[in-house]
Short mmCIF file of C-alpha atoms and ligand atoms in Angstrom, two decimals:
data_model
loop_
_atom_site.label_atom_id
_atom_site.label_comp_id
_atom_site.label_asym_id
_atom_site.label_seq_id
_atom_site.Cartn_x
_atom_site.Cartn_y
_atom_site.Cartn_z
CA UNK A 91 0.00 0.00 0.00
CA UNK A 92 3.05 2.30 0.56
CA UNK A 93 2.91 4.64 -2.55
CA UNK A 94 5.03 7.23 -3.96
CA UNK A 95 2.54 10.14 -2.59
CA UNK A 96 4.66 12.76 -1.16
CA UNK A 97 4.19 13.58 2.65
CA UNK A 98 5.27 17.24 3.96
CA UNK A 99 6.86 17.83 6.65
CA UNK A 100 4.38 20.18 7.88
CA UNK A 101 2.09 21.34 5.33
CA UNK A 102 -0.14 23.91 7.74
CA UNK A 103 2.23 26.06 9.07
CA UNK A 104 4.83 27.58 6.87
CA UNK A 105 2.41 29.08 4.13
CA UNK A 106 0.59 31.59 6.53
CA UNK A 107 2.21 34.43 7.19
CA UNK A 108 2.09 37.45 8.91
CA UNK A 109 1.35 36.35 12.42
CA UNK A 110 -2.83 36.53 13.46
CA UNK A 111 -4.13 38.43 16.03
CA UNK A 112 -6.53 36.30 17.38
CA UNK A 113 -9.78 39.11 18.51
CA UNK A 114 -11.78 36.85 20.49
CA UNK A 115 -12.88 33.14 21.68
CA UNK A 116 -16.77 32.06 21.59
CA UNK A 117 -17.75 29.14 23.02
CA UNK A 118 -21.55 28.16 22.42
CA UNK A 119 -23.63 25.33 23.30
CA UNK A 120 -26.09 24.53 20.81
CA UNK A 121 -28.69 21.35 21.61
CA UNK A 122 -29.67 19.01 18.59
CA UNK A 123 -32.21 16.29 18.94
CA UNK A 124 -30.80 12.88 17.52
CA UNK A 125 -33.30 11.50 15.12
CA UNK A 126 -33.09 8.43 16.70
CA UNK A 127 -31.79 7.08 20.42
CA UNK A 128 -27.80 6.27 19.53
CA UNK A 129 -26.32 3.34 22.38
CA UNK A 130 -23.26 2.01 22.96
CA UNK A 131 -21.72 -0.35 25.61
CA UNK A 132 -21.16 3.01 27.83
CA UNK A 133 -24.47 4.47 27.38
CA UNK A 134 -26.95 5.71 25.31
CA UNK A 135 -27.97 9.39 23.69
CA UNK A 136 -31.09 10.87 22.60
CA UNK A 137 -30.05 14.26 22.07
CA UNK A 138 -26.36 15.49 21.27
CA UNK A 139 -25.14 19.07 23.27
CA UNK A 140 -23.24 20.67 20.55
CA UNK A 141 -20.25 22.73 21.35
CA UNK A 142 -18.95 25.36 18.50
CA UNK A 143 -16.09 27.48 19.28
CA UNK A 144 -15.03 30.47 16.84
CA UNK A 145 -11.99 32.30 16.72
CA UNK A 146 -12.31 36.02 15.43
CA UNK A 147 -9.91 38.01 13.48
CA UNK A 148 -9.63 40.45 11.01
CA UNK A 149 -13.95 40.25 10.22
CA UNK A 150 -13.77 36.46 9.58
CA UNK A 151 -14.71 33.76 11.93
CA UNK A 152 -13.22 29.88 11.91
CA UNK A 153 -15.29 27.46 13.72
CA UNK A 154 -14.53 24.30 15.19
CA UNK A 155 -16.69 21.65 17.70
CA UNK A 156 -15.18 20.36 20.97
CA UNK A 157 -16.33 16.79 20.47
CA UNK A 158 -16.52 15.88 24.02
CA UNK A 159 -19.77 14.53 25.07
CA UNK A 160 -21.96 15.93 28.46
CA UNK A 161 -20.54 12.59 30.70
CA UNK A 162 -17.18 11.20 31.05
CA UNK A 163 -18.34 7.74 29.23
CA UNK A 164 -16.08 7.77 26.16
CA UNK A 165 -13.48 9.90 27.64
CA UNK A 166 -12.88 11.68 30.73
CA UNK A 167 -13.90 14.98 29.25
CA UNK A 168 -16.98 16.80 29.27
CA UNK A 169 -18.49 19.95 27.82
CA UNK A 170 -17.85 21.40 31.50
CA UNK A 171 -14.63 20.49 31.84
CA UNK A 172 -13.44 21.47 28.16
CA UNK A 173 -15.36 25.06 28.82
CA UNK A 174 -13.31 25.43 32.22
CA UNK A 175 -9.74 24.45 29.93
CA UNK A 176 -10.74 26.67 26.94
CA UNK A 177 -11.77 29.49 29.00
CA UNK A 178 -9.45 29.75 32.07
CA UNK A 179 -5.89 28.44 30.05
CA UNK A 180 -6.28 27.74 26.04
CA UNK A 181 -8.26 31.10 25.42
CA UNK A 182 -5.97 33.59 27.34
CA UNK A 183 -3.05 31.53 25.58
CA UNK A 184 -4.13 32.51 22.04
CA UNK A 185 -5.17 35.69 22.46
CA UNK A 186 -2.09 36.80 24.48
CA UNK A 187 -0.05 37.34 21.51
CA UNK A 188 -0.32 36.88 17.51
CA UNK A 189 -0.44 33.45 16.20
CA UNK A 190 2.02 32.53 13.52
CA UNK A 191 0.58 28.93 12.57
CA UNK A 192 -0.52 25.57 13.74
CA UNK A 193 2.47 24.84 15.11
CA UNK A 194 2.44 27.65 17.30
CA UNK A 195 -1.15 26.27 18.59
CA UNK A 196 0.32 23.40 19.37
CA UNK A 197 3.17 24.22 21.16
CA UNK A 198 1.00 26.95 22.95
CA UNK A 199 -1.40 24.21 24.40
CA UNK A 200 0.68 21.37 24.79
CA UNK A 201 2.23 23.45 28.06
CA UNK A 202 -1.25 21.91 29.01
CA UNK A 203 -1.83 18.43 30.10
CA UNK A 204 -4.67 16.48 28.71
CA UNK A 205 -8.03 18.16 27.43
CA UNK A 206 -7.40 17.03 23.96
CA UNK A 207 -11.27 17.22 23.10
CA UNK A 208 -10.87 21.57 24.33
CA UNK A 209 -7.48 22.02 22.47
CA UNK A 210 -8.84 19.94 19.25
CA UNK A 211 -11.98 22.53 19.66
CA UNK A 212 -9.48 25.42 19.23
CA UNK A 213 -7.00 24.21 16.64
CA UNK A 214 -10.02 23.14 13.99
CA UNK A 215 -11.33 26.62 14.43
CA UNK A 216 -7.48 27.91 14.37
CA UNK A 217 -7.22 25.58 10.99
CA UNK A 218 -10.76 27.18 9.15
CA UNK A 219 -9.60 30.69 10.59
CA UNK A 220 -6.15 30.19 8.48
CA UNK A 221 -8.21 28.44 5.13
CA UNK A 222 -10.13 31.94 5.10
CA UNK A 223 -7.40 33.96 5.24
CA UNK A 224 -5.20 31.65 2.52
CA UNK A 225 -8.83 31.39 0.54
CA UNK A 226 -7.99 27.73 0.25
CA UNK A 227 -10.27 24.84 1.48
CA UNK A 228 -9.53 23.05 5.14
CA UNK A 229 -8.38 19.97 2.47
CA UNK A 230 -5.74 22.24 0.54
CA UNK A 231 -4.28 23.53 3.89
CA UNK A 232 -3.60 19.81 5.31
CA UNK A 233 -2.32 18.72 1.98
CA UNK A 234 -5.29 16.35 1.34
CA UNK A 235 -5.75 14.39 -2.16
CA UNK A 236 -8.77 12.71 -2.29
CA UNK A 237 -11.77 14.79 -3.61
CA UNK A 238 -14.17 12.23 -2.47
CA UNK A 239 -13.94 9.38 0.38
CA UNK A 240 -15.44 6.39 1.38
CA UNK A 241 -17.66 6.04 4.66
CA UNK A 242 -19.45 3.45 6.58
CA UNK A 243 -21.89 3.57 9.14
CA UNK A 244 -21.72 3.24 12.97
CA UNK A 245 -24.92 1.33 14.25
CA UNK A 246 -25.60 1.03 17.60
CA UNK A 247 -27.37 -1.50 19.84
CA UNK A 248 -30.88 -1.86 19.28
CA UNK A 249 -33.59 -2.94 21.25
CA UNK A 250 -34.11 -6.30 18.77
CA UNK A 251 -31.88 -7.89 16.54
CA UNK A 252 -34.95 -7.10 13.73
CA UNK A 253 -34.43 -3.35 14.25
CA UNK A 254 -30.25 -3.74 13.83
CA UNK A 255 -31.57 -5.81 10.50
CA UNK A 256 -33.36 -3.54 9.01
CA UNK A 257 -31.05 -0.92 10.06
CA UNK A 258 -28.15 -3.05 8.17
CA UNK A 259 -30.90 -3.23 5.02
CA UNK A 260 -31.32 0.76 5.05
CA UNK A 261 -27.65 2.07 5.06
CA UNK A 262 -26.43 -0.49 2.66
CA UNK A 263 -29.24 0.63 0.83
CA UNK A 264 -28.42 3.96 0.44
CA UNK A 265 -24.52 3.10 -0.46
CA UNK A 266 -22.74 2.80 2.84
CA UNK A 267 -19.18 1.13 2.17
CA UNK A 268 -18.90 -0.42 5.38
CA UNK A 269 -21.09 -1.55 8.47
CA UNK A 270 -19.78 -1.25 11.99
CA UNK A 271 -21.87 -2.67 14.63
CA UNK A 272 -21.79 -1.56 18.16
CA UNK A 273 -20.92 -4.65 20.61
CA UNK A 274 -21.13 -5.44 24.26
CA UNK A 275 -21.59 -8.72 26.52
CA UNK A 276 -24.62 -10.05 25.72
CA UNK A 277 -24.69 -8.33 22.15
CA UNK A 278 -22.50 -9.63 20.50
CA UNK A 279 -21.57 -13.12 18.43
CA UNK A 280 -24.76 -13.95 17.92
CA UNK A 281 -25.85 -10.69 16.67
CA UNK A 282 -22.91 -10.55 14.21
CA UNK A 283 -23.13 -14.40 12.99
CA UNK A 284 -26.55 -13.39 12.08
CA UNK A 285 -25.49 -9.99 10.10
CA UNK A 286 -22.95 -11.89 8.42
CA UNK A 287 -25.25 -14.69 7.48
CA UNK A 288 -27.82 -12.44 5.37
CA UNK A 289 -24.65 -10.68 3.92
CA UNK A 290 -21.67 -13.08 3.74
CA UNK A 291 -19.46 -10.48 1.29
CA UNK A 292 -19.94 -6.44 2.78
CA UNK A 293 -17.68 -4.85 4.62
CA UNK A 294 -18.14 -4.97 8.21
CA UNK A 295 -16.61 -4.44 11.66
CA UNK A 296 -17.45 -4.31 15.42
CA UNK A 297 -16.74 -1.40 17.82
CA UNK A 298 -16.96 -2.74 21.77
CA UNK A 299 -15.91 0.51 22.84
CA UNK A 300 -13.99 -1.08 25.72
CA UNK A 301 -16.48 -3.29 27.12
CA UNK A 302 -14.61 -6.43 27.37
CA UNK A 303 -11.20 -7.88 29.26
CA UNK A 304 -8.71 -10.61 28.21
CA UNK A 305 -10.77 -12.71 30.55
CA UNK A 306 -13.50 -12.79 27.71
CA UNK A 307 -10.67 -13.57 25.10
CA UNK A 308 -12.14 -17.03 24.46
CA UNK A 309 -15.69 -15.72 24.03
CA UNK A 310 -14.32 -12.66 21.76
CA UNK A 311 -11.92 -15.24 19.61
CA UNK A 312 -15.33 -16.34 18.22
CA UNK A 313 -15.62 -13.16 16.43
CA UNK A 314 -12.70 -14.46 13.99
CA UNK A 315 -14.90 -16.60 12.17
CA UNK A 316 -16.49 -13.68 10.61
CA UNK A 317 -14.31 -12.64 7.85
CA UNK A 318 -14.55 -8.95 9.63
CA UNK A 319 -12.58 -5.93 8.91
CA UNK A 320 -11.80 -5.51 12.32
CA UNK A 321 -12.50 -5.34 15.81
CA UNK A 322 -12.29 -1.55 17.16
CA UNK A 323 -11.08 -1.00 21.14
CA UNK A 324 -12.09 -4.41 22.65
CA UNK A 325 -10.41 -3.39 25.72
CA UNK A 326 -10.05 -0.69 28.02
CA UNK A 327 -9.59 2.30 27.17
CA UNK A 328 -6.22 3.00 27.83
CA UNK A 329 -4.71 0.19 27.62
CA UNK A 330 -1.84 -0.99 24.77
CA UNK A 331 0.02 -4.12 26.49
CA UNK A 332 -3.83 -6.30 26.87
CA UNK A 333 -4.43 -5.70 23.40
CA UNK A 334 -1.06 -6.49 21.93
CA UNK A 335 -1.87 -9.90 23.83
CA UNK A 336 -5.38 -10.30 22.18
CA UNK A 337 -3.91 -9.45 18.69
CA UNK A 338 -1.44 -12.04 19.02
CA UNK A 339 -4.55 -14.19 19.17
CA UNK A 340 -6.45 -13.06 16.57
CA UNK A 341 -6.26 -13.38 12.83
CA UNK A 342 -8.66 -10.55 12.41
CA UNK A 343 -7.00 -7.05 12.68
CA UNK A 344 -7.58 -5.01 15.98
CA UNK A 345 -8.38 -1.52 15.52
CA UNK A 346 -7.50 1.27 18.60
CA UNK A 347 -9.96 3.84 18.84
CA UNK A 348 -10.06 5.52 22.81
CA UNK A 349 -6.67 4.12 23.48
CA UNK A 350 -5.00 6.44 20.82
CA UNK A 351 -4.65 9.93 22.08
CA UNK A 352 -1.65 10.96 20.83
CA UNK A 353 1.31 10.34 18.52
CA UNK A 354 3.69 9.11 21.15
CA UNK A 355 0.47 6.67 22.13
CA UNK A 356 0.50 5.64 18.14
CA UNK A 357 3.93 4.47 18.11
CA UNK A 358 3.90 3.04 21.50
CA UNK A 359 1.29 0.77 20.09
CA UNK A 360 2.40 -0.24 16.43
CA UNK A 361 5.99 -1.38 18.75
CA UNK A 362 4.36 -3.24 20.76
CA UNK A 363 1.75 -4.85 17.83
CA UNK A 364 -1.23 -4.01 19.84
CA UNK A 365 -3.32 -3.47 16.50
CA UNK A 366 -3.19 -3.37 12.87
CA UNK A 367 -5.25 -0.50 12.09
CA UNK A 368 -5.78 3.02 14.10
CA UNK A 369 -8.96 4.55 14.14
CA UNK A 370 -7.88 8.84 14.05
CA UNK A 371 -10.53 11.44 15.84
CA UNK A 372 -8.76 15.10 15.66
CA UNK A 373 -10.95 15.59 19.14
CA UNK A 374 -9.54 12.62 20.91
CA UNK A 375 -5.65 13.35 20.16
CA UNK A 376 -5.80 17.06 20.67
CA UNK A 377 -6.62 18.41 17.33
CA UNK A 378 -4.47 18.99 13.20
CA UNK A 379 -1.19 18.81 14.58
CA UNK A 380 -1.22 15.21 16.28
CA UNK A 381 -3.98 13.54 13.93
CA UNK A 382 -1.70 14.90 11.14
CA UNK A 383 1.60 13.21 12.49
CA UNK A 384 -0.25 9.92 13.51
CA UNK A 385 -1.20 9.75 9.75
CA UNK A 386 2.14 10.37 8.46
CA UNK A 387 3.73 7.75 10.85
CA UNK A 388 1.03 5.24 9.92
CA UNK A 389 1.34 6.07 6.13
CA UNK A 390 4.90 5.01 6.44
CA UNK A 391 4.35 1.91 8.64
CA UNK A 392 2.07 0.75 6.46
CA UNK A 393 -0.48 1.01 8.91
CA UNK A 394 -4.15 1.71 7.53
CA UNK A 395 -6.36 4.49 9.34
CA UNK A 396 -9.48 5.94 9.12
CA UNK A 397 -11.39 8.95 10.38
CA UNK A 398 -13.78 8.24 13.26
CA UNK A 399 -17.00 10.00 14.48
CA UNK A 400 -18.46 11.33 17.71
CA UNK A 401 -21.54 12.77 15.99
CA UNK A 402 -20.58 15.49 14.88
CA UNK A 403 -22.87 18.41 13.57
CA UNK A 404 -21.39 19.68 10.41
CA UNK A 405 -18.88 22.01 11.49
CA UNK A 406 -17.05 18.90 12.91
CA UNK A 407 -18.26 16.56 9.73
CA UNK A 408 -16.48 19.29 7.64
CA UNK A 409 -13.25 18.96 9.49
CA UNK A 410 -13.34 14.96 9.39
CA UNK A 411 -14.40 14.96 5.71
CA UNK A 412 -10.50 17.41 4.86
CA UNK A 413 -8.91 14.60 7.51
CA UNK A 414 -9.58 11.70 5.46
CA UNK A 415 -8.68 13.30 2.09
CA UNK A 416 -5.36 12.55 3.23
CA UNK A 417 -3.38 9.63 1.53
CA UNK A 418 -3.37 7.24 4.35
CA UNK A 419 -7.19 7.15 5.04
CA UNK A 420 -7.68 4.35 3.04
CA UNK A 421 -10.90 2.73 4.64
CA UNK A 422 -13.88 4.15 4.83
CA UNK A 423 -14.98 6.54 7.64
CA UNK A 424 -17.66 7.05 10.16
CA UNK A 425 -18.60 10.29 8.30
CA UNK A 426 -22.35 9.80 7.69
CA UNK A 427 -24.59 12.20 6.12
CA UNK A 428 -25.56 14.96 8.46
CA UNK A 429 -29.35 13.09 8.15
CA UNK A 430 -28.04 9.86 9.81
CA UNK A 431 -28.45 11.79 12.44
CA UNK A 432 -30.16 14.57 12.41
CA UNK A 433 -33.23 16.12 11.29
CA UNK A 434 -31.38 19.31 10.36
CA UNK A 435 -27.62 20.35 10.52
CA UNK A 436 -26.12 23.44 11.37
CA UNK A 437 -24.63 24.05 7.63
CA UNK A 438 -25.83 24.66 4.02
CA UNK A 439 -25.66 22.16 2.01
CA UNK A 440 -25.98 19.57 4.22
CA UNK A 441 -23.43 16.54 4.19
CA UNK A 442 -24.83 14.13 1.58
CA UNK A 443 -23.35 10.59 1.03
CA UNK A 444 -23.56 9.20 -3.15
CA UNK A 445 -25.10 5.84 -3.71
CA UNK A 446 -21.40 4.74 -4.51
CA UNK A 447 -20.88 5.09 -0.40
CA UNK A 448 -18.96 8.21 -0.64
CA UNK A 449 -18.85 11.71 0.02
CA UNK A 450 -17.41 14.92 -1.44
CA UNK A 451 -14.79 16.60 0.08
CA UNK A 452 -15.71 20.27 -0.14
CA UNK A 453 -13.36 22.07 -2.34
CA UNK A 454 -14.54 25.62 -1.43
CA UNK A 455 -12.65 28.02 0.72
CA UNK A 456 -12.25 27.22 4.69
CA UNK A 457 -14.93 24.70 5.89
CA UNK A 458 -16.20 25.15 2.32
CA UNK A 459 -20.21 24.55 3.85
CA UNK A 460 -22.22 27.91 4.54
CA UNK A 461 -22.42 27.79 8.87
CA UNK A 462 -26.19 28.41 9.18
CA UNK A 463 -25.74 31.09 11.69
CA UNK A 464 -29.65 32.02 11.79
CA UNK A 465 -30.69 28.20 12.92
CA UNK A 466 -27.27 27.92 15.25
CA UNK A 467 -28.91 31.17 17.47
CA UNK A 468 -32.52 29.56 17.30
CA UNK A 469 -31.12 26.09 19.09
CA UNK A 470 -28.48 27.97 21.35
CA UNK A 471 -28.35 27.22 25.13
CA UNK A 472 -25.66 29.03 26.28
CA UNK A 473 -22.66 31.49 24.67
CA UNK A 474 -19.74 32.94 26.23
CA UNK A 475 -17.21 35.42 24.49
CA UNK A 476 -13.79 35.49 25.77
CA UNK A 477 -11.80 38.71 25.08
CA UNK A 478 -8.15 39.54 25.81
CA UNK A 479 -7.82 41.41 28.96
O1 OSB B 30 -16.44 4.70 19.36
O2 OSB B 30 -16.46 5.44 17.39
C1 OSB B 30 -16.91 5.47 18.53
C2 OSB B 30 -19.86 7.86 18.72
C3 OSB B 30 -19.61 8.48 19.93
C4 OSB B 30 -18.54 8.09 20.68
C5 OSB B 30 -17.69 7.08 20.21
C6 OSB B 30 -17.92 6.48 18.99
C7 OSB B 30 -19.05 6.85 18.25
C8 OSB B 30 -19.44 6.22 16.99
C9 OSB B 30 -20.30 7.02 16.04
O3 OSB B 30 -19.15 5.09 16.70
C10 OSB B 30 -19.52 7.58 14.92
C11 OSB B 30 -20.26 8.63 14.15
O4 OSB B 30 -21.04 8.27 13.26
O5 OSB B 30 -20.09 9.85 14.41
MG1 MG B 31 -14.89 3.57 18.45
#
């Protein structure tokens, strides 16, 4: 898979120049019902708090989403704890002096630990601020070279096996590349040694979002039968050494999802063969800057990666859609249409997936979708502008 596609060192940072004053921070928490209920082995959702953060300069605005979700389930942050971060140490940090790139971001926040769903927030808004001013699209700035990419579906547990069924039936009807089902004790073989059954050649995967221990690797080895893709973040979720043991057992590939949080994390776990394929969120390894280098050092391992969801609205769709137009992302993506989700999305046009199972990567300048600014203030909870002082 390793091809002669040219990797830059760092493609973000050196074309922007003069240094950015950055005006001012807005943090805003927008609620969107979820069309419908969305579980998982740590919980289940029926609405998703949205939280947009801008940056202001010079009349434009960039906008990113802090990804983190309202309980410490998936990761330890929240949408408190990420507003506390952003406004009390990331904020101040930006606006104290001009920005001259991404890698000043970076190196600005990483004098923080942790938070990587706050600082992620920041640097995608950083990233769309920068596309603006360049006029190029969030792709073009990153150095992406796909105009389109393939995604799959996440589907999670259902309250029958008839409902996951006809959910299967739906999304592969309407082009989805790849299915990944949702797993935990007591869903799980059976379910997926009846999806595989009534479709013995699609693509398809499990996610057990950390549900399960080496105690269950008997139990879990069944899942090798299935011919599947892979198995995302068996284990917990931040371990490495437990799942270098279970791939040693499997033949299917492991995939790390919550266990990869940064690029020092990525290596850590391709030397000690704890999967075969990594799973990148910008929000869970601390936004551009890390997601960027875990790409390049899996692009030259020959590892394959993909860009994961967290239900995004379209702000945060827009940024995952420019991450997997990079070279590496070679499997398909949990980048569903903005109506997998919900009833209506925050931008204009909507993201749409093509009955081939993939979707465009907007070539237009910055997020390259029109922020719907009018509907954002009619489902707005809360907003908070954070000046220099
Ligand atoms: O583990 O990939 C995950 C959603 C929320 C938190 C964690 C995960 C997910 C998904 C949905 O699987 C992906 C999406 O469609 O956005
Ligand atoms: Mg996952």
């Amino acid at each position: 898979m390793q091809k002669a596609i040219a990797i830059e060192g760092d493609p973000v940072t050196p074309a922007l120049s003069p240094r950015v004053q950055v005006e001012r921070v807005v943090m805003r928490l927008v609620r969107l019902p979820l069309r419908e209920a969305f579980e998982t082995s740590f919980g289940s959702m029926d609405s998703r708090l949205i939280f947009l953060v801008s940056l202001e300069a010079n009349g434009l605005s960039g906008w990113g989403e802090v990804v983190a979700q309202e309980e410490p389930r998936y990761s330890y942050e929240t949408a408190g704890t990420a507003a506390h971060v952003i406004r009390e140490f990331l904020a101040p940090s930006l606006l104290a002096q001009p920005v001259a790139g991404l890698s000043d971001v970076a190196a600005r926040f990483a004098l923080f630990k942790g938070h990587n769903m706050a600082k992620a927030g920041l640097e995608l808004a950083w990233l769309d601020l920068a596309a603006q001013m360049e006029r190029k699209s969030l792709s073009a700035m990153i150095g992406g070279v796909r105009r389109r990419v393939p995604v799959g579906v996440s589907l999670g547990i259902q309250p029958t096996l008839a409902a996951l069924l006809e959910r299967v039936d739906r999304y592969l009807g309407l082009g989805y590349q790849r299915i990944k089902l949702k797993i935990k004790p007591g869903w799980d073989v059976d379910v997926v040694a009846e999806v595989r059954r009534l479709h013995p050649h699609i693509l398809l995967s499990v996610d057990a979002n950390s549900a399960y221990s080496l105690d269950d690797l008997d139990h879990l080895k069944r899942l090798d039968d299935f011919g599947l893709l892979m198995i995302e973040q068996p284990l917990d979720h931040d371990d490495l050494l437990d799942h270098a043991t279970a791939q040693r057992a499997f033949k299917t590939a492991l995939c790390l999802d919550e266990s990869i949080t940064s690029l020092r994390r990525a290596e850590q776990a391709l030397r000690l063969g704890s999967c075969r394929i990594i799973n990148i969120k910008i929000g869970r390894v601390g936004g551009y800057s890390q997601a960027l280098a875990i790409h390049r050092l899996c692009y030259q391992s020959g590892i394959p990666v993909w860009c994961g969801g967290m239900l995004e609205s379209g702000i945060g769709r827009a940024h995952n859609l420019a991450l997997a137009s990079l070279p590496g992302f070679t499997l398909p993506g949990d980048i569903s249409a903005s109506a997998r989700y919900f009833a209506r999305d925050l931008i204009c046009p909507e993201v749409t997936i093509a009955a081939d199972g993939t979707a465009e990567v907007p070539a237009g300048v910055g997020l390259g979708f029109q922020v719907d600014l009018d509907y954002i203030e009619s489902c707005t909870e809360t907003v908070e502008r954070i000046q220099p002082t």
